[in-house]
Amino acid sequence: VTSDYHLYGSGKYLFRFGVGGSGIGLDLGFVTKEYNGFRAGVSLINALGVIEWNKQGLMRDIVAGPDGSMATDDDLFNPSEFLGFPAINEYQAISYEYTIDSVNAEGLSNPAVFTSEPFKAVDNVDPDGKPKEFKTNYPAIFRAGGSYSSELFIISSDIWTGFADQFYAHAGWRWSVGFEFLKFPNIPLRVGFAYGGPTFKELGLGFGYHMGPMIFDFGFGFKNGLWIHSMQGLNLSLQLTLTSFKGRNKKPAVPNNGDGPAPLPEDAATDEEP
């Protein structure tokens, strides 16, 4: 609330925690067969995605320990305590309240104008005295893209958007393009660029090491920048994959017409007399 001379305010936050939630998720997608090296696809990730909390379930019973109750000494894991809050059970939540009293330009440096209560556990039950159930809805992400591959390189590009700014989704379009150089079969080299989305622009570099059943990949990207002096952060990615010890399946080679049997001479093609 603002007046002619001061700013007043107050707020209350309620932090709820859940363990062992259950839900359902559905992704939809379509991809074409490769045609002359080209391939395209479209997908809708989390077309349906929801998790329900504070319901009985196997994971919740395991985490609660032998007594089956949270916020006791035998808990295998308590999320609120792990984050530095008081330990709570499914019947409770963490409350935080604050007030702002008579703030103006002169009193901004006065700590007394902002007061708050320490985090505390409060009841969080429905009218029947049962834990309040709550849901986490995962935002959908739409993505469409295409690629072209040859023996020496792969180039791909896609465009995607989310429908909400939460859970790594962003309500804005983002275009990206990537190039993978395959001159050295066991050491692919990669470079990519993205424009839009939460980081605006990003340049990524990376490489891989593929040997037998082992696939090792490393990459990094400059957040909101194109080089070290202009970046505002750094993304790092490290991945190790083990496949069948028989090795990875490679794309079968296209048969060469010159490898077939030589044609018979015209006079030897038949033994019949004219």
PDB file of C-alpha atoms in Angstrom:
ATOM      1  CA  VAL A   1       0.000   0.000   0.000  1.00  0.00           C
ATOM      2  CA  THR A   2       1.362   3.438  -0.871  1.00  0.00           C
ATOM      3  CA  SER A   3       0.478   6.813   0.583  1.00  0.00           C
ATOM      4  CA  ASP A   4       1.717  10.285  -0.241  1.00  0.00           C
ATOM      5  CA  TYR A   5       4.789   9.851   1.937  1.00  0.00           C
ATOM      6  CA  HIS A   6       5.244   6.189   2.881  1.00  0.00           C
ATOM      7  CA  LEU A   7       5.020   2.598   1.697  1.00  0.00           C
ATOM      8  CA  TYR A   8       3.285  -0.061   3.775  1.00  0.00           C
ATOM      9  CA  GLY A   9       3.051  -3.782   3.146  1.00  0.00           C
ATOM     10  CA  SER A  10       2.757  -7.279   4.527  1.00  0.00           C
ATOM     11  CA  GLY A  11       2.835 -10.795   3.203  1.00  0.00           C
ATOM     12  CA  LYS A  12       2.545 -14.428   4.132  1.00  0.00           C
ATOM     13  CA  TYR A  13       4.077 -17.457   2.461  1.00  0.00           C
ATOM     14  CA  LEU A  14       3.029 -21.045   3.012  1.00  0.00           C
ATOM     15  CA  PHE A  15       5.553 -23.705   1.999  1.00  0.00           C
ATOM     16  CA  ARG A  16       4.121 -27.162   1.462  1.00  0.00           C
ATOM     17  CA  PHE A  17       6.218 -30.279   1.027  1.00  0.00           C
ATOM     18  CA  GLY A  18       5.343 -33.676  -0.371  1.00  0.00           C
ATOM     19  CA  VAL A  19       7.122 -37.027  -0.502  1.00  0.00           C
ATOM     20  CA  GLY A  20       6.337 -39.954  -2.767  1.00  0.00           C
ATOM     21  CA  GLY A  21       3.824 -38.260  -5.022  1.00  0.00           C
ATOM     22  CA  SER A  22       2.121 -40.159  -7.818  1.00  0.00           C
ATOM     23  CA  GLY A  23       0.767 -38.960 -11.113  1.00  0.00           C
ATOM     24  CA  ILE A  24       0.547 -39.383 -14.838  1.00  0.00           C
ATOM     25  CA  GLY A  25       2.431 -37.978 -17.794  1.00  0.00           C
ATOM     26  CA  LEU A  26       1.864 -38.088 -21.533  1.00  0.00           C
ATOM     27  CA  ASP A  27       4.162 -36.975 -24.357  1.00  0.00           C
ATOM     28  CA  LEU A  28       3.050 -36.872 -27.983  1.00  0.00           C
ATOM     29  CA  GLY A  29       5.349 -36.887 -30.973  1.00  0.00           C
ATOM     30  CA  PHE A  30       5.702 -37.610 -34.664  1.00  0.00           C
ATOM     31  CA  VAL A  31       8.868 -38.154 -36.717  1.00  0.00           C
ATOM     32  CA  THR A  32       9.344 -38.920 -40.396  1.00  0.00           C
ATOM     33  CA  LYS A  33      11.517 -41.583 -41.931  1.00  0.00           C
ATOM     34  CA  GLU A  34      14.856 -40.433 -43.268  1.00  0.00           C
ATOM     35  CA  TYR A  35      14.662 -39.365 -46.909  1.00  0.00           C
ATOM     36  CA  ASN A  36      17.897 -38.474 -48.726  1.00  0.00           C
ATOM     37  CA  GLY A  37      19.437 -37.592 -45.368  1.00  0.00           C
ATOM     38  CA  PHE A  38      16.545 -35.392 -44.247  1.00  0.00           C
ATOM     39  CA  ARG A  39      14.315 -36.045 -41.246  1.00  0.00           C
ATOM     40  CA  ALA A  40      11.686 -33.908 -39.461  1.00  0.00           C
ATOM     41  CA  GLY A  41       9.584 -34.202 -36.345  1.00  0.00           C
ATOM     42  CA  VAL A  42       7.172 -32.460 -34.019  1.00  0.00           C
ATOM     43  CA  SER A  43       6.318 -33.151 -30.375  1.00  0.00           C
ATOM     44  CA  LEU A  44       4.262 -31.924 -27.451  1.00  0.00           C
ATOM     45  CA  ILE A  45       6.048 -32.729 -24.192  1.00  0.00           C
ATOM     46  CA  ASN A  46       3.879 -32.954 -21.084  1.00  0.00           C
ATOM     47  CA  ALA A  47       0.671 -32.863 -23.087  1.00  0.00           C
ATOM     48  CA  LEU A  48      -0.653 -34.253 -19.826  1.00  0.00           C
ATOM     49  CA  GLY A  49       1.494 -34.057 -16.704  1.00  0.00           C
ATOM     50  CA  VAL A  50       0.321 -33.919 -13.093  1.00  0.00           C
ATOM     51  CA  ILE A  51       1.622 -35.241  -9.754  1.00  0.00           C
ATOM     52  CA  GLU A  52      -0.583 -35.519  -6.663  1.00  0.00           C
ATOM     53  CA  TRP A  53       0.941 -35.189  -3.189  1.00  0.00           C
ATOM     54  CA  ASN A  54      -0.034 -36.128   0.367  1.00  0.00           C
ATOM     55  CA  LYS A  55      -1.542 -39.432  -0.667  1.00  0.00           C
ATOM     56  CA  GLN A  56      -0.634 -42.844   0.662  1.00  0.00           C
ATOM     57  CA  GLY A  57       1.961 -44.573  -1.471  1.00  0.00           C
ATOM     58  CA  LEU A  58       4.881 -46.977  -1.399  1.00  0.00           C
ATOM     59  CA  MET A  59       7.580 -44.298  -1.681  1.00  0.00           C
ATOM     60  CA  ARG A  60       6.028 -42.208   1.073  1.00  0.00           C
ATOM     61  CA  ASP A  61       5.913 -45.239   3.418  1.00  0.00           C
ATOM     62  CA  ILE A  62       9.577 -46.024   2.742  1.00  0.00           C
ATOM     63  CA  VAL A  63      10.714 -42.450   3.427  1.00  0.00           C
ATOM     64  CA  ALA A  64       8.606 -42.188   6.616  1.00  0.00           C
ATOM     65  CA  GLY A  65      10.441 -45.107   8.220  1.00  0.00           C
ATOM     66  CA  PRO A  66       9.124 -48.015  10.300  1.00  0.00           C
ATOM     67  CA  ASP A  67       6.572 -45.952  12.254  1.00  0.00           C
ATOM     68  CA  GLY A  68       4.905 -44.722   9.038  1.00  0.00           C
ATOM     69  CA  SER A  69       4.864 -41.099  10.223  1.00  0.00           C
ATOM     70  CA  MET A  70       6.879 -38.139   8.972  1.00  0.00           C
ATOM     71  CA  ALA A  71       8.814 -35.691  11.179  1.00  0.00           C
ATOM     72  CA  THR A  72      10.050 -38.407  13.541  1.00  0.00           C
ATOM     73  CA  ASP A  73      13.553 -39.614  14.306  1.00  0.00           C
ATOM     74  CA  ASP A  74      13.323 -42.653  12.047  1.00  0.00           C
ATOM     75  CA  ASP A  75      12.569 -40.688   8.864  1.00  0.00           C
ATOM     76  CA  LEU A  76      14.722 -41.799   5.988  1.00  0.00           C
ATOM     77  CA  PHE A  77      14.447 -38.296   4.520  1.00  0.00           C
ATOM     78  CA  ASN A  78      12.517 -35.161   5.455  1.00  0.00           C
ATOM     79  CA  PRO A  79      12.502 -32.523   2.681  1.00  0.00           C
ATOM     80  CA  SER A  80      11.762 -29.514   4.891  1.00  0.00           C
ATOM     81  CA  GLU A  81      14.521 -30.394   7.348  1.00  0.00           C
ATOM     82  CA  PHE A  82      16.925 -31.022   4.482  1.00  0.00           C
ATOM     83  CA  LEU A  83      16.311 -27.448   3.241  1.00  0.00           C
ATOM     84  CA  GLY A  84      16.915 -25.939   6.679  1.00  0.00           C
ATOM     85  CA  PHE A  85      13.284 -25.552   7.796  1.00  0.00           C
ATOM     86  CA  PRO A  86      11.689 -27.201  10.840  1.00  0.00           C
ATOM     87  CA  ALA A  87      10.868 -30.864  10.252  1.00  0.00           C
ATOM     88  CA  ILE A  88       7.169 -31.286   9.426  1.00  0.00           C
ATOM     89  CA  ASN A  89       4.777 -34.097   8.587  1.00  0.00           C
ATOM     90  CA  GLU A  90       2.070 -34.292   5.930  1.00  0.00           C
ATOM     91  CA  TYR A  91      -0.406 -32.532   8.262  1.00  0.00           C
ATOM     92  CA  GLN A  92       1.765 -29.401   8.455  1.00  0.00           C
ATOM     93  CA  ALA A  93       3.299 -26.644   6.360  1.00  0.00           C
ATOM     94  CA  ILE A  94       5.942 -23.951   6.899  1.00  0.00           C
ATOM     95  CA  SER A  95       4.660 -20.404   7.442  1.00  0.00           C
ATOM     96  CA  TYR A  96       6.605 -17.179   6.893  1.00  0.00           C
ATOM     97  CA  GLU A  97       5.184 -13.680   7.527  1.00  0.00           C
ATOM     98  CA  TYR A  98       6.656 -10.212   7.114  1.00  0.00           C
ATOM     99  CA  THR A  99       5.588  -6.565   7.448  1.00  0.00           C
ATOM    100  CA  ILE A 100       6.870  -3.327   5.929  1.00  0.00           C
ATOM    101  CA  ASP A 101       6.101  -0.233   7.985  1.00  0.00           C
ATOM    102  CA  SER A 102       6.396   3.398   6.843  1.00  0.00           C
ATOM    103  CA  VAL A 103       9.118   3.102   4.228  1.00  0.00           C
ATOM    104  CA  ASN A 104      10.286   6.217   2.419  1.00  0.00           C
ATOM    105  CA  ALA A 105      13.519   7.318   0.780  1.00  0.00           C
ATOM    106  CA  GLU A 106      14.882   8.595   4.076  1.00  0.00           C
ATOM    107  CA  GLY A 107      14.178   5.399   6.005  1.00  0.00           C
ATOM    108  CA  LEU A 108      15.330   2.784   3.488  1.00  0.00           C
ATOM    109  CA  SER A 109      18.481   2.126   5.509  1.00  0.00           C
ATOM    110  CA  ASN A 110      16.561   1.644   8.758  1.00  0.00           C
ATOM    111  CA  PRO A 111      16.258  -2.118   9.484  1.00  0.00           C
ATOM    112  CA  ALA A 112      13.299  -1.538  11.810  1.00  0.00           C
ATOM    113  CA  VAL A 113      10.899  -0.823   8.937  1.00  0.00           C
ATOM    114  CA  PHE A 114      11.068  -4.454   7.811  1.00  0.00           C
ATOM    115  CA  THR A 115      10.110  -7.104  10.351  1.00  0.00           C
ATOM    116  CA  SER A 116       9.441 -10.796   9.913  1.00  0.00           C
ATOM    117  CA  GLU A 117       8.643 -13.844  11.972  1.00  0.00           C
ATOM    118  CA  PRO A 118      10.894 -16.912  11.904  1.00  0.00           C
ATOM    119  CA  PHE A 119       9.839 -19.912   9.854  1.00  0.00           C
ATOM    120  CA  LYS A 120       7.418 -22.012  11.842  1.00  0.00           C
ATOM    121  CA  ALA A 121       5.336 -25.163  11.409  1.00  0.00           C
ATOM    122  CA  VAL A 122       1.560 -24.667  11.160  1.00  0.00           C
ATOM    123  CA  ASP A 123      -1.376 -27.016  10.613  1.00  0.00           C
ATOM    124  CA  ASN A 124      -2.337 -27.664   7.013  1.00  0.00           C
ATOM    125  CA  VAL A 125      -5.424 -29.909   7.052  1.00  0.00           C
ATOM    126  CA  ASP A 126      -8.834 -29.968   5.397  1.00  0.00           C
ATOM    127  CA  PRO A 127     -12.166 -29.640   7.309  1.00  0.00           C
ATOM    128  CA  ASP A 128     -12.105 -33.400   7.980  1.00  0.00           C
ATOM    129  CA  GLY A 129      -8.702 -33.191   9.640  1.00  0.00           C
ATOM    130  CA  LYS A 130      -6.912 -34.968   6.783  1.00  0.00           C
ATOM    131  CA  PRO A 131      -3.752 -33.689   5.065  1.00  0.00           C
ATOM    132  CA  LYS A 132      -4.529 -31.240   2.296  1.00  0.00           C
ATOM    133  CA  GLU A 133      -3.816 -32.844  -1.037  1.00  0.00           C
ATOM    134  CA  PHE A 134      -2.213 -30.656  -3.664  1.00  0.00           C
ATOM    135  CA  LYS A 135      -1.130 -31.105  -7.259  1.00  0.00           C
ATOM    136  CA  THR A 136       1.851 -30.122  -9.348  1.00  0.00           C
ATOM    137  CA  ASN A 137       0.929 -29.451 -12.971  1.00  0.00           C
ATOM    138  CA  TYR A 138       3.834 -29.664 -15.375  1.00  0.00           C
ATOM    139  CA  PRO A 139       3.731 -27.121 -18.225  1.00  0.00           C
ATOM    140  CA  ALA A 140       3.585 -28.381 -21.796  1.00  0.00           C
ATOM    141  CA  ILE A 141       6.391 -27.689 -24.277  1.00  0.00           C
ATOM    142  CA  PHE A 142       5.885 -27.645 -28.044  1.00  0.00           C
ATOM    143  CA  ARG A 143       8.862 -28.493 -30.258  1.00  0.00           C
ATOM    144  CA  ALA A 144       9.337 -28.869 -34.020  1.00  0.00           C
ATOM    145  CA  GLY A 145      12.549 -29.444 -35.919  1.00  0.00           C
ATOM    146  CA  GLY A 146      14.459 -31.150 -38.691  1.00  0.00           C
ATOM    147  CA  SER A 147      17.913 -32.471 -39.521  1.00  0.00           C
ATOM    148  CA  TYR A 148      20.165 -33.458 -42.391  1.00  0.00           C
ATOM    149  CA  SER A 149      22.881 -36.088 -42.039  1.00  0.00           C
ATOM    150  CA  SER A 150      25.708 -37.298 -44.235  1.00  0.00           C
ATOM    151  CA  GLU A 151      28.864 -39.323 -43.728  1.00  0.00           C
ATOM    152  CA  LEU A 152      30.824 -36.229 -42.666  1.00  0.00           C
ATOM    153  CA  PHE A 153      28.370 -34.148 -40.654  1.00  0.00           C
ATOM    154  CA  ILE A 154      24.918 -33.742 -39.111  1.00  0.00           C
ATOM    155  CA  ILE A 155      23.115 -30.405 -39.020  1.00  0.00           C
ATOM    156  CA  SER A 156      19.867 -29.948 -37.137  1.00  0.00           C
ATOM    157  CA  SER A 157      17.580 -27.121 -36.103  1.00  0.00           C
ATOM    158  CA  ASP A 158      14.440 -26.787 -34.027  1.00  0.00           C
ATOM    159  CA  ILE A 159      12.084 -24.239 -32.539  1.00  0.00           C
ATOM    160  CA  TRP A 160      10.198 -24.646 -29.281  1.00  0.00           C
ATOM    161  CA  THR A 161       8.066 -22.773 -26.804  1.00  0.00           C
ATOM    162  CA  GLY A 162       6.500 -23.375 -23.434  1.00  0.00           C
ATOM    163  CA  PHE A 163       3.216 -22.056 -22.121  1.00  0.00           C
ATOM    164  CA  ALA A 164       4.305 -20.982 -18.606  1.00  0.00           C
ATOM    165  CA  ASP A 165       7.477 -19.714 -16.930  1.00  0.00           C
ATOM    166  CA  GLN A 166       8.049 -22.619 -14.549  1.00  0.00           C
ATOM    167  CA  PHE A 167       9.811 -25.976 -14.275  1.00  0.00           C
ATOM    168  CA  TYR A 168      12.374 -25.180 -16.996  1.00  0.00           C
ATOM    169  CA  ALA A 169       9.639 -24.104 -19.408  1.00  0.00           C
ATOM    170  CA  HIS A 170       9.495 -20.587 -20.831  1.00  0.00           C
ATOM    171  CA  ALA A 171       6.490 -18.846 -22.363  1.00  0.00           C
ATOM    172  CA  GLY A 172       8.419 -17.621 -25.376  1.00  0.00           C
ATOM    173  CA  TRP A 173       9.883 -18.984 -28.591  1.00  0.00           C
ATOM    174  CA  ARG A 174      13.457 -20.262 -28.819  1.00  0.00           C
ATOM    175  CA  TRP A 175      15.279 -21.249 -32.017  1.00  0.00           C
ATOM    176  CA  SER A 176      18.429 -23.329 -32.061  1.00  0.00           C
ATOM    177  CA  VAL A 177      20.754 -24.870 -34.633  1.00  0.00           C
ATOM    178  CA  GLY A 178      23.548 -27.391 -34.153  1.00  0.00           C
ATOM    179  CA  PHE A 179      26.354 -28.872 -36.240  1.00  0.00           C
ATOM    180  CA  GLU A 180      28.199 -32.143 -35.583  1.00  0.00           C
ATOM    181  CA  PHE A 181      31.405 -32.930 -37.486  1.00  0.00           C
ATOM    182  CA  LEU A 182      31.930 -36.665 -38.047  1.00  0.00           C
ATOM    183  CA  LYS A 183      35.279 -36.732 -39.849  1.00  0.00           C
ATOM    184  CA  PHE A 184      36.715 -38.599 -36.861  1.00  0.00           C
ATOM    185  CA  PRO A 185      34.175 -41.377 -36.118  1.00  0.00           C
ATOM    186  CA  ASN A 186      35.201 -41.861 -32.481  1.00  0.00           C
ATOM    187  CA  ILE A 187      35.516 -38.152 -31.628  1.00  0.00           C
ATOM    188  CA  PRO A 188      32.537 -36.124 -32.890  1.00  0.00           C
ATOM    189  CA  LEU A 189      32.934 -32.340 -32.621  1.00  0.00           C
ATOM    190  CA  ARG A 190      29.894 -30.134 -31.978  1.00  0.00           C
ATOM    191  CA  VAL A 191      28.918 -26.464 -32.092  1.00  0.00           C
ATOM    192  CA  GLY A 192      25.507 -24.892 -31.642  1.00  0.00           C
ATOM    193  CA  PHE A 193      23.715 -21.587 -31.297  1.00  0.00           C
ATOM    194  CA  ALA A 194      20.356 -20.691 -29.736  1.00  0.00           C
ATOM    195  CA  TYR A 195      18.368 -17.465 -29.840  1.00  0.00           C
ATOM    196  CA  GLY A 196      15.407 -16.532 -27.658  1.00  0.00           C
ATOM    197  CA  GLY A 197      14.015 -18.082 -24.532  1.00  0.00           C
ATOM    198  CA  PRO A 198      15.157 -17.295 -20.978  1.00  0.00           C
ATOM    199  CA  THR A 199      18.864 -16.915 -21.903  1.00  0.00           C
ATOM    200  CA  PHE A 200      18.187 -14.807 -25.054  1.00  0.00           C
ATOM    201  CA  LYS A 201      21.262 -16.052 -26.936  1.00  0.00           C
ATOM    202  CA  GLU A 202      23.687 -18.868 -26.243  1.00  0.00           C
ATOM    203  CA  LEU A 203      26.702 -20.424 -27.956  1.00  0.00           C
ATOM    204  CA  GLY A 204      27.544 -24.040 -27.188  1.00  0.00           C
ATOM    205  CA  LEU A 205      30.625 -26.153 -27.882  1.00  0.00           C
ATOM    206  CA  GLY A 206      31.297 -29.796 -27.186  1.00  0.00           C
ATOM    207  CA  PHE A 207      32.853 -33.089 -28.201  1.00  0.00           C
ATOM    208  CA  GLY A 208      32.381 -36.793 -27.668  1.00  0.00           C
ATOM    209  CA  TYR A 209      34.510 -39.892 -27.305  1.00  0.00           C
ATOM    210  CA  HIS A 210      32.906 -43.100 -28.544  1.00  0.00           C
ATOM    211  CA  MET A 211      34.734 -46.388 -28.083  1.00  0.00           C
ATOM    212  CA  GLY A 212      33.048 -49.773 -28.170  1.00  0.00           C
ATOM    213  CA  PRO A 213      30.136 -49.827 -25.714  1.00  0.00           C
ATOM    214  CA  MET A 214      31.184 -46.530 -24.073  1.00  0.00           C
ATOM    215  CA  ILE A 215      29.814 -43.151 -25.155  1.00  0.00           C
ATOM    216  CA  PHE A 216      31.288 -40.118 -23.365  1.00  0.00           C
ATOM    217  CA  ASP A 217      30.012 -36.619 -24.182  1.00  0.00           C
ATOM    218  CA  PHE A 218      31.009 -33.209 -22.835  1.00  0.00           C
ATOM    219  CA  GLY A 219      29.598 -29.798 -23.663  1.00  0.00           C
ATOM    220  CA  PHE A 220      29.379 -26.236 -22.370  1.00  0.00           C
ATOM    221  CA  GLY A 221      27.424 -23.141 -23.323  1.00  0.00           C
ATOM    222  CA  PHE A 222      27.850 -19.405 -22.772  1.00  0.00           C
ATOM    223  CA  LYS A 223      24.600 -18.096 -21.240  1.00  0.00           C
ATOM    224  CA  ASN A 224      23.352 -14.859 -22.800  1.00  0.00           C
ATOM    225  CA  GLY A 225      26.624 -14.355 -24.610  1.00  0.00           C
ATOM    226  CA  LEU A 226      28.770 -15.535 -27.481  1.00  0.00           C
ATOM    227  CA  TRP A 227      32.134 -15.717 -25.724  1.00  0.00           C
ATOM    228  CA  ILE A 228      33.820 -15.582 -22.311  1.00  0.00           C
ATOM    229  CA  HIS A 229      33.936 -11.778 -22.092  1.00  0.00           C
ATOM    230  CA  SER A 230      30.218 -11.363 -22.868  1.00  0.00           C
ATOM    231  CA  MET A 231      28.623 -14.352 -21.131  1.00  0.00           C
ATOM    232  CA  GLN A 232      26.497 -14.017 -18.000  1.00  0.00           C
ATOM    233  CA  GLY A 233      26.882 -17.606 -16.884  1.00  0.00           C
ATOM    234  CA  LEU A 234      28.100 -21.000 -18.004  1.00  0.00           C
ATOM    235  CA  ASN A 235      26.232 -24.255 -18.592  1.00  0.00           C
ATOM    236  CA  LEU A 236      28.180 -27.515 -18.306  1.00  0.00           C
ATOM    237  CA  SER A 237      27.031 -30.953 -19.412  1.00  0.00           C
ATOM    238  CA  LEU A 238      28.742 -34.313 -18.848  1.00  0.00           C
ATOM    239  CA  GLN A 239      27.304 -37.662 -19.909  1.00  0.00           C
ATOM    240  CA  LEU A 240      28.515 -41.259 -19.868  1.00  0.00           C
ATOM    241  CA  THR A 241      26.490 -43.981 -21.592  1.00  0.00           C
ATOM    242  CA  LEU A 242      27.196 -47.715 -21.721  1.00  0.00           C
ATOM    243  CA  THR A 243      25.601 -49.751 -24.488  1.00  0.00           C
ATOM    244  CA  SER A 244      25.756 -53.422 -25.413  1.00  0.00           C
ATOM    245  CA  PHE A 245      29.263 -54.870 -25.246  1.00  0.00           C
ATOM    246  CA  LYS A 246      28.744 -56.016 -28.830  1.00  0.00           C
ATOM    247  CA  GLY A 247      29.161 -52.379 -29.788  1.00  0.00           C
ATOM    248  CA  ARG A 248      26.752 -49.822 -31.148  1.00  0.00           C
ATOM    249  CA  ASN A 249      24.748 -50.494 -34.272  1.00  0.00           C
ATOM    250  CA  LYS A 250      25.917 -48.430 -37.186  1.00  0.00           C
ATOM    251  CA  LYS A 251      23.882 -47.402 -40.199  1.00  0.00           C
ATOM    252  CA  PRO A 252      24.263 -50.125 -42.853  1.00  0.00           C
ATOM    253  CA  ALA A 253      26.327 -49.084 -45.826  1.00  0.00           C
ATOM    254  CA  VAL A 254      24.549 -48.446 -49.083  1.00  0.00           C
ATOM    255  CA  PRO A 255      25.347 -51.344 -51.455  1.00  0.00           C
ATOM    256  CA  ASN A 256      27.567 -50.450 -54.387  1.00  0.00           C
ATOM    257  CA  ASN A 257      26.338 -51.599 -57.769  1.00  0.00           C
ATOM    258  CA  GLY A 258      29.916 -52.293 -58.753  1.00  0.00           C
ATOM    259  CA  ASP A 259      30.206 -55.036 -56.135  1.00  0.00           C
ATOM    260  CA  GLY A 260      27.710 -57.341 -57.880  1.00  0.00           C
ATOM    261  CA  PRO A 261      28.547 -60.140 -60.308  1.00  0.00           C
ATOM    262  CA  ALA A 262      29.744 -59.120 -63.738  1.00  0.00           C
ATOM    263  CA  PRO A 263      27.127 -59.444 -66.498  1.00  0.00           C
ATOM    264  CA  LEU A 264      27.411 -62.415 -68.799  1.00  0.00           C
ATOM    265  CA  PRO A 265      28.434 -61.845 -72.406  1.00  0.00           C
ATOM    266  CA  GLU A 266      25.503 -61.601 -74.742  1.00  0.00           C
ATOM    267  CA  ASP A 267      26.447 -64.763 -76.647  1.00  0.00           C
ATOM    268  CA  ALA A 268      26.756 -66.759 -73.383  1.00  0.00           C
ATOM    269  CA  ALA A 269      23.520 -65.583 -71.802  1.00  0.00           C
ATOM    270  CA  THR A 270      21.622 -68.607 -73.193  1.00  0.00           C
ATOM    271  CA  ASP A 271      22.456 -72.038 -74.478  1.00  0.00           C
ATOM    272  CA  GLU A 272      19.415 -72.173 -76.779  1.00  0.00           C
ATOM    273  CA  GLU A 273      19.906 -72.251 -80.516  1.00  0.00           C
ATOM    274  CA  PRO A 274      18.318 -69.443 -82.474  1.00  0.00           C
TER     275      PRO A 274
END
